[in-house]
Tab-separated table of C-alpha atoms and ligand atoms in Angstrom:
chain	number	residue	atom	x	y	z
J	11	UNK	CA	-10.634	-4.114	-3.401
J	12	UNK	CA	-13.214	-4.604	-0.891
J	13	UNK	CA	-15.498	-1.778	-1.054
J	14	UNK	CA	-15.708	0.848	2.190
J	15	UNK	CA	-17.872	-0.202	5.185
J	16	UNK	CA	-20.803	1.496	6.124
J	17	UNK	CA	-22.732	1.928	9.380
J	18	UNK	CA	-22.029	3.051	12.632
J	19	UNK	CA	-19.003	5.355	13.667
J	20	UNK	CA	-19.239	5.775	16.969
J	21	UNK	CA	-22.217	6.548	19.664
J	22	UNK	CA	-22.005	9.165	22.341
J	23	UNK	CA	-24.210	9.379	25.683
J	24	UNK	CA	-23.903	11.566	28.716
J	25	UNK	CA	-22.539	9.826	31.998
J	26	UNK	CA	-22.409	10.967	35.545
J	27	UNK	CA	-19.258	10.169	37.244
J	28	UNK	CA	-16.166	9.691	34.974
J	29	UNK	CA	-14.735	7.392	37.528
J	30	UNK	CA	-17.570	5.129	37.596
J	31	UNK	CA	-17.924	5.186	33.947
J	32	UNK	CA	-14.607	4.118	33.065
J	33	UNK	CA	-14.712	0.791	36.238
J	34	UNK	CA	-17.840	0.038	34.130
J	35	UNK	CA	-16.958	-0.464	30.703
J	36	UNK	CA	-12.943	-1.159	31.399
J	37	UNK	CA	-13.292	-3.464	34.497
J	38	UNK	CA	-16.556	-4.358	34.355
J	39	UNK	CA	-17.130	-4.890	30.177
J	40	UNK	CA	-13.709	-5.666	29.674
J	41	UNK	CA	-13.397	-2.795	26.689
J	42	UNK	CA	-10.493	-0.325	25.742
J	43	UNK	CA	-10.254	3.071	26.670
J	44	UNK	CA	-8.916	4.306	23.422
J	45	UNK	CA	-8.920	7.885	24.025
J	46	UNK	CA	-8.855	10.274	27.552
J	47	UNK	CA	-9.665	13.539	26.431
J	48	UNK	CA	-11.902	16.468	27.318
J	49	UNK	CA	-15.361	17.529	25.784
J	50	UNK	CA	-14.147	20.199	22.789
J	51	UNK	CA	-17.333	22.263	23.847
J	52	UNK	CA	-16.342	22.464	27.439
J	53	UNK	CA	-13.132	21.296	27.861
J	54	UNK	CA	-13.239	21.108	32.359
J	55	UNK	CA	-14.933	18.322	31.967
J	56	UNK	CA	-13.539	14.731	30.047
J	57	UNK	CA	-14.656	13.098	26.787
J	58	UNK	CA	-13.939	9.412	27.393
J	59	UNK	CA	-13.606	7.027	24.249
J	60	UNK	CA	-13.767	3.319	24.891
J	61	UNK	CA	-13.364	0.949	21.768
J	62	UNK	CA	-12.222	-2.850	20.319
J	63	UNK	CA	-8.582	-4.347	20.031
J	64	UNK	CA	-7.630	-2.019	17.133
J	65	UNK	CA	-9.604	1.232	18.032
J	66	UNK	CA	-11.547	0.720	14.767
J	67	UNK	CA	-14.136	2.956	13.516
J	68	UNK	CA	-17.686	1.052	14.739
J	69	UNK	CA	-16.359	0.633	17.900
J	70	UNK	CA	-15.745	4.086	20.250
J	71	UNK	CA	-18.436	4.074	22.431
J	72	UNK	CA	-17.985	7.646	24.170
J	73	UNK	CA	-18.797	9.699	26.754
J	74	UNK	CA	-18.972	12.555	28.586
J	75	UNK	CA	-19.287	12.725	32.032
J	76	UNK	CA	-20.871	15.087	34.006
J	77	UNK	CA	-20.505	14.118	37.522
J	78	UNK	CA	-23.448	17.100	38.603
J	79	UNK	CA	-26.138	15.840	36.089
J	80	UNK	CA	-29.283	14.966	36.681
J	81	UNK	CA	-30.647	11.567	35.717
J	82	UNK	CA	-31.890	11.468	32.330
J	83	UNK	CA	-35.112	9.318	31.158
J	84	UNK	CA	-35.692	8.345	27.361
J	85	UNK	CA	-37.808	9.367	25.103
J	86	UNK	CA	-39.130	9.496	21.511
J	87	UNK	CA	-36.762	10.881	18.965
J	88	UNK	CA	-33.873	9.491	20.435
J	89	UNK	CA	-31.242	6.608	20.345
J	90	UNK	CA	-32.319	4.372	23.459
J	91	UNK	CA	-30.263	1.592	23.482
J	92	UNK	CA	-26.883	0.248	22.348
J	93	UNK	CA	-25.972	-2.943	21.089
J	94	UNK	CA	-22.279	-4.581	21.466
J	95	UNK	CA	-21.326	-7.439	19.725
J	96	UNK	CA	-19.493	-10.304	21.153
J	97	UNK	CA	-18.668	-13.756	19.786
J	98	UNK	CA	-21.488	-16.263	19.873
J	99	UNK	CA	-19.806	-19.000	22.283
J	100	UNK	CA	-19.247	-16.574	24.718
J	101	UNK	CA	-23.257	-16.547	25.648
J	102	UNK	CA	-22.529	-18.108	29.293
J	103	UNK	CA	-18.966	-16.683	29.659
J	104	UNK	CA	-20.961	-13.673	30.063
J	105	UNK	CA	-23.728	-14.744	32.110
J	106	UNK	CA	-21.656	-15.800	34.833
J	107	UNK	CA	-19.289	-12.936	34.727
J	108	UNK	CA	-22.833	-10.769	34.705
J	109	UNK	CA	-23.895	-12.409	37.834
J	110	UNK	CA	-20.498	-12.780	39.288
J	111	UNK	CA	-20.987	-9.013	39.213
J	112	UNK	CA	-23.805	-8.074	40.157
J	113	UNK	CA	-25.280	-7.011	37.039
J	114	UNK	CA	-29.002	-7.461	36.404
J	115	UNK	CA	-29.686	-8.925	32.916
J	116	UNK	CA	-32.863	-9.996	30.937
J	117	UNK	CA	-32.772	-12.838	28.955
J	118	UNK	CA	-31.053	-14.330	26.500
J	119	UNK	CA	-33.727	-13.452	24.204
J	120	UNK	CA	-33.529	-13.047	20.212
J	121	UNK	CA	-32.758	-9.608	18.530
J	122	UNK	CA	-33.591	-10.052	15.345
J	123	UNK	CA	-32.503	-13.666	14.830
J	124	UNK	CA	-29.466	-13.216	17.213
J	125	UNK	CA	-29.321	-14.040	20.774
J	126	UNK	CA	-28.679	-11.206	23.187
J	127	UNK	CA	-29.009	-10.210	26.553
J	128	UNK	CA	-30.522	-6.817	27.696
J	129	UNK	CA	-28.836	-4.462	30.965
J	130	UNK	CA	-28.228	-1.161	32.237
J	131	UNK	CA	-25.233	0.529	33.124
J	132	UNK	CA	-24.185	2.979	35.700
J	133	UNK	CA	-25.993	5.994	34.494
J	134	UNK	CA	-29.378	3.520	33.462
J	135	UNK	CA	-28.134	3.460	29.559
J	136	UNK	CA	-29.451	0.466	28.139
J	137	UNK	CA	-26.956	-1.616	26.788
J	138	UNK	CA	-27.195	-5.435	25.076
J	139	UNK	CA	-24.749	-8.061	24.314
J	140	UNK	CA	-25.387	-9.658	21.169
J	141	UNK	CA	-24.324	-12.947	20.455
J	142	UNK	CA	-22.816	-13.227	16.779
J	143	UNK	CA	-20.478	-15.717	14.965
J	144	UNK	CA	-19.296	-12.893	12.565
J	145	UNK	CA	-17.789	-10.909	15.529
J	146	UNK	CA	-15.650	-13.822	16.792
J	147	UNK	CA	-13.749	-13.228	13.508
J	148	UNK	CA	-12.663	-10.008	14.490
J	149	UNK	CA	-9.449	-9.801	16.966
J	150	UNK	CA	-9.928	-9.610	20.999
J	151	UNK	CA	-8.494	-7.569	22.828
J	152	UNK	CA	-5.526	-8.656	24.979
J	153	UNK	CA	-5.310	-6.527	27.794
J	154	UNK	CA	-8.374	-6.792	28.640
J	155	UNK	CA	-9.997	-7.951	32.184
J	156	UNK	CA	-12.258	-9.806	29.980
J	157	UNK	CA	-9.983	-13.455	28.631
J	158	UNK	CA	-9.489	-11.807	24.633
J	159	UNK	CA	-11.442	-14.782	22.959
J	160	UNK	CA	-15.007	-13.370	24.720
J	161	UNK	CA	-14.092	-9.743	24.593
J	162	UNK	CA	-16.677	-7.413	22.878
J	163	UNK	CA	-15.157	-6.447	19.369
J	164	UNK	CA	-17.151	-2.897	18.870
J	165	UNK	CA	-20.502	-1.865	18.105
J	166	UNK	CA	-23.341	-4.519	17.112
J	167	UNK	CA	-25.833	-1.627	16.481
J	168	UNK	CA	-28.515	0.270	18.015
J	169	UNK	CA	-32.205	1.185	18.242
J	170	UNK	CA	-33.763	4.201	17.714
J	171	UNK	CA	-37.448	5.085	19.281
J	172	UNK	CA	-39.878	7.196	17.066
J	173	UNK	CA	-42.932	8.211	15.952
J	174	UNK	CA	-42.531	6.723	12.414
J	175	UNK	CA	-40.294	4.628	11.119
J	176	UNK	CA	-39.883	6.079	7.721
J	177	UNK	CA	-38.357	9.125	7.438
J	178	UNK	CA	-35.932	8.540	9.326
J	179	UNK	CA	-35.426	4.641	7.820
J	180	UNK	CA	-34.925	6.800	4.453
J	181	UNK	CA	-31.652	8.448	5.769
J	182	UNK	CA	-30.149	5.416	7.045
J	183	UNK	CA	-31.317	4.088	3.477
J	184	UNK	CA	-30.264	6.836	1.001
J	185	UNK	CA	-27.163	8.138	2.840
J	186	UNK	CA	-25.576	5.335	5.528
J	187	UNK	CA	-25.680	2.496	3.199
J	188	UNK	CA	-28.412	0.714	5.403
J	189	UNK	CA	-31.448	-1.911	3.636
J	190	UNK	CA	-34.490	-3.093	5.476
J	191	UNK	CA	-33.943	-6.299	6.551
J	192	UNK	CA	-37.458	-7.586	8.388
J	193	UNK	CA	-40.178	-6.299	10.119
J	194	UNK	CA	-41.611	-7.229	13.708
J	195	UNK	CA	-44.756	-5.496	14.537
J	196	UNK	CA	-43.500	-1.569	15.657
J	197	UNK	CA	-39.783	-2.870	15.170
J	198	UNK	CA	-38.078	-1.849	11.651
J	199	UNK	CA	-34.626	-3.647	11.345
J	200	UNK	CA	-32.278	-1.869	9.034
J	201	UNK	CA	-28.437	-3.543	8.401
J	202	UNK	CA	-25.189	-3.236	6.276
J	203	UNK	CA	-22.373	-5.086	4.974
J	204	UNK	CA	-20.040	-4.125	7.659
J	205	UNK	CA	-18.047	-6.520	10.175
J	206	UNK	CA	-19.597	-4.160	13.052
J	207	UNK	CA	-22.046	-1.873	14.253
J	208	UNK	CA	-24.216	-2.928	10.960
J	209	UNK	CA	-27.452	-3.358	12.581
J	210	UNK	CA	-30.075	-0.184	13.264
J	211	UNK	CA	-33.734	-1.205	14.767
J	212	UNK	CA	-36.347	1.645	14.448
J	213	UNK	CA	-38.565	1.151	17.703
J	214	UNK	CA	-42.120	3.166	16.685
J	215	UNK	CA	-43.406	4.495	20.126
J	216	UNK	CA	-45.856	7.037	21.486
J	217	UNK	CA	-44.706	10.024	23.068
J	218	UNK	CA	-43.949	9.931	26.868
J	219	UNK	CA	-42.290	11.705	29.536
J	220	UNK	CA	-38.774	12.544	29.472
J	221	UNK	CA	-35.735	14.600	30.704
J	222	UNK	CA	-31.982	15.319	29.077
J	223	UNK	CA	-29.314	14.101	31.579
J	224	UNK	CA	-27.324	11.274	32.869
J	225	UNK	CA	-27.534	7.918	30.661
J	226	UNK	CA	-29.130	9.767	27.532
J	227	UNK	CA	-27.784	9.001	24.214
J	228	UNK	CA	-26.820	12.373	22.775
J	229	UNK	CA	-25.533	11.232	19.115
J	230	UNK	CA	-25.335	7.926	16.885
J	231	UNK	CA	-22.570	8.860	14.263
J	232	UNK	CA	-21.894	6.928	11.496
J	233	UNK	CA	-18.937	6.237	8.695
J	234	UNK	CA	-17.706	8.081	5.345
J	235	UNK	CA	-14.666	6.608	4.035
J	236	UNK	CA	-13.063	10.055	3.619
J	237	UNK	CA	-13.425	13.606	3.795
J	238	UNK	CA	-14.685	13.826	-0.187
J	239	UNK	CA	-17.282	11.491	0.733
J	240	UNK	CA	-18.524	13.199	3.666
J	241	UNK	CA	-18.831	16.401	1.806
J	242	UNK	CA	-21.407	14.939	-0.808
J	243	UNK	CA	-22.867	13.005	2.103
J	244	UNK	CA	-23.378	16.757	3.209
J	245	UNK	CA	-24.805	17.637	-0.138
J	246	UNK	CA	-27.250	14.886	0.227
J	247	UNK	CA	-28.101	15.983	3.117
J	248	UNK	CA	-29.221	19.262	2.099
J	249	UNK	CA	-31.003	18.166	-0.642
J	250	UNK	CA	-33.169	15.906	1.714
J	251	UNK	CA	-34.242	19.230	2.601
J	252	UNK	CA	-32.365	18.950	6.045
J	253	UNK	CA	-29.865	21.229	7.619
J	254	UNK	CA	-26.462	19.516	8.118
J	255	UNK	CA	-23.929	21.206	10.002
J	256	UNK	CA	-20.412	22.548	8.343
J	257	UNK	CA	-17.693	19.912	8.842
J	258	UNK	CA	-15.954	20.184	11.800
J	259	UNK	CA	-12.263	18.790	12.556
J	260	UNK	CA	-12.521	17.023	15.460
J	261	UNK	CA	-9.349	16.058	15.290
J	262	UNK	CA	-9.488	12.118	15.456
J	263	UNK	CA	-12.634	12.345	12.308
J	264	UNK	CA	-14.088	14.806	10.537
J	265	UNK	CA	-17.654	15.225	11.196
J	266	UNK	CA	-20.859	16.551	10.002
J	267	UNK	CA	-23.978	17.146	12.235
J	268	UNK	CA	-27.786	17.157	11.197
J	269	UNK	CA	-31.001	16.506	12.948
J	270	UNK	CA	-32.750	13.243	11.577
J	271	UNK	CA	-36.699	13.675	10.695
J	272	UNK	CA	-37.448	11.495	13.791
J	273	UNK	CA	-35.732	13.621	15.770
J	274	UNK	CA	-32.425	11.539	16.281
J	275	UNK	CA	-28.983	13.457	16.591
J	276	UNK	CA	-26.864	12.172	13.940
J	277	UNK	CA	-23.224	12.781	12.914
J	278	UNK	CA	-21.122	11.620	9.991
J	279	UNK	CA	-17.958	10.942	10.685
J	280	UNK	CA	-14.567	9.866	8.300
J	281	UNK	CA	-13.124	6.766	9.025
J	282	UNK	CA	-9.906	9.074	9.510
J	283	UNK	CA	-7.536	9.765	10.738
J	284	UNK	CA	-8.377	7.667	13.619
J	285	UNK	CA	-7.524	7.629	17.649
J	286	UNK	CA	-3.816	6.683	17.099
J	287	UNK	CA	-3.035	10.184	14.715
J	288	UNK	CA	-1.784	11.844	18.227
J	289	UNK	CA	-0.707	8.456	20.275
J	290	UNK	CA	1.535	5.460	20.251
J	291	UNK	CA	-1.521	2.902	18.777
J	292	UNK	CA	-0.136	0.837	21.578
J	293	UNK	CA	-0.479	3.296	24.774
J	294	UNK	CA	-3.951	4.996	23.929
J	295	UNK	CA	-6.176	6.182	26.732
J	296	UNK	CA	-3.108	6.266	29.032
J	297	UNK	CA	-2.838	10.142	29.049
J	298	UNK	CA	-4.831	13.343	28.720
J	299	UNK	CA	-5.177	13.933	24.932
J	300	UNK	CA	-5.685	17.380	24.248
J	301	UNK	CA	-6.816	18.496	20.457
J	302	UNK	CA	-3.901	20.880	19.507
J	303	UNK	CA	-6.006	23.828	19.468
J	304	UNK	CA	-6.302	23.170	23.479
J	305	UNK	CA	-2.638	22.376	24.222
J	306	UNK	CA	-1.870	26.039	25.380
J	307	UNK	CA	-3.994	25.233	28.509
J	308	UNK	CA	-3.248	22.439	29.292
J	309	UNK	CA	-2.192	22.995	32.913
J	310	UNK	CA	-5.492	24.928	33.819
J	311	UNK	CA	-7.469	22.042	31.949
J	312	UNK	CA	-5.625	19.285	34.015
J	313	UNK	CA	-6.022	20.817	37.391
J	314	UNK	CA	-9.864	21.647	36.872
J	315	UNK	CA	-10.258	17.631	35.908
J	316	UNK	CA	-10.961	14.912	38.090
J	317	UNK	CA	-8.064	12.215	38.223
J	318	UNK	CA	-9.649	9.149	37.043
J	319	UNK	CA	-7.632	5.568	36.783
J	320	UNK	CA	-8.366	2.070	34.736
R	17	ZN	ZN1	-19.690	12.288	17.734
């Protein structure tokens, strides 16, 4: 039996306009929406979920959009960038499609023995494609506006900007299933076994200015196999001497909160019961999603909502 995956769940920033956010990473990326639903927390405004083929765990990249925001900047303690992988021949597929679009890139340049290419999106989140043989294995995704063979199949990984590398490399380490890989002056690289989102670089930084809002990273979550394992995740946890939330149903995963030592929101999240539990695996992201709890207002919810299309 091949033993669970570890490493990255999902990742979830803040956006500006939902409308923009979704042309970006559906027309423009070529990814899935996999979920429309609203922010549990403050349900007028939407919680989009885009993701691979199959909707897979290491692959929802989500958001929520707040189209009166203010632009966010980065800064220390935080996830700063996110990585999506993408089959290696595709390297001048996307290039061209990049500056068929309009999109400003830098480089190709090599991440960690991988070739990637660095850009912004909307909002100013960093993003990078990385080029990687493993991830053409994985299925593409048919409908997209990307052709399926170059379509990005889910989460390559991400980098995290600190202080100190350590204490925070010890959590991925002792709980996420991450080992050090190699070392490049203030850049830690951290991976796992997993077909995606296996990769975690630990960017050590000085402090410098910067401001919640727009294009900010709120939360890197990453994967227990079930809800026994996240509970003695959450006993770990605690006896790191950290203060993990209680789990929390949110509906699609099961989830437990805690702040890393470098500062980093970070979530732990079941592999189950996954984005099709509520929707035909085939039609997901075509309608408002509501977690049942929220059903009862439903109409008041929809009217306060922008209508947004893909
Ligand atoms: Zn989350």
């Amino acid at each position: 039996m091949k033993s669970h995956q570890k490493g990255i769940h999902h990742i979830t920033a803040l956006a500006g306009d939902p409308q923009q956010n979704a042309d970006f990473y559906v027309k423009k990326l070529g990814m899935r929406l996999v979920k429309k639903s609203v922010n549990q927390d403050d349900p007028g405004t939407y919680h989009l979920f885009y993701g691979n083929a199959e909707a897979t765990p290491g692959s929802g990249m989500t958001f929520f959009p707040w189209p009166m925001a203010r632009q966010g900047k980065p800064g220390l303690g935080e996830a700063v960038k996110v990585a999506l992988a993408v089959p290696s021949v595709s390297i001048e597929y996307w290039a061209e499609r990049f500056g068929k679009e309009g999109i400003d890139f830098d480089g190709p340049y090599d991440r960690f023995g991988r070739q990637a290419i660095g850009f912004k999106d909307p909002d100013r989140m960093a993003l990078e494609l990385v080029f990687d043989d493993e991830a053409g294995d994985l299925p593409g995704y048919e409908n997209s506006t990307v052709p399926t063979k170059h379509t990005i199949r889910g989460f390559y990984g991400t980098t995290l900007f600190l202080e100190q590398h350590k204490p925070t490399a010890d959590v991925l380490k002792s709980l996420f299933g991450f080992t050090e890989a190699e070392n490049e002056g203030n850049k830690w690289h951290y991976t796992t076994n997993a077909d995606i989102g296996s990769s975690v670089i630990i960017e050590e930084g000085e402090p410098k200015p910067s401001a919640n809002g727009t294009g900010i990273i709120h939360h890197v979550a990453f994967r227990a196999e079930d809800d026994d394992e996240l509970k003695s995740l959450r006993e770990k946890v605690l006896e790191m001497g950290l203060s993990p939330s209680q789990v929390i149903d949110r509906h699609w995963f099961h989830s437990v909160y805690f702040r890393s030592p470098g500062g980093v929101l970070f979530e732990i999240a079941t592999d189950g019961p996954g984005y099709d539990v509520d929707e035909d695996p085939n039609k997901l992201g075509q309608k408002l999603i509501l977690p049942p709890w929220l059903e009862s207002k439903r109409e008041m919810i929809e009217k306060r909502l922008p209508e947004i299309t893909v």
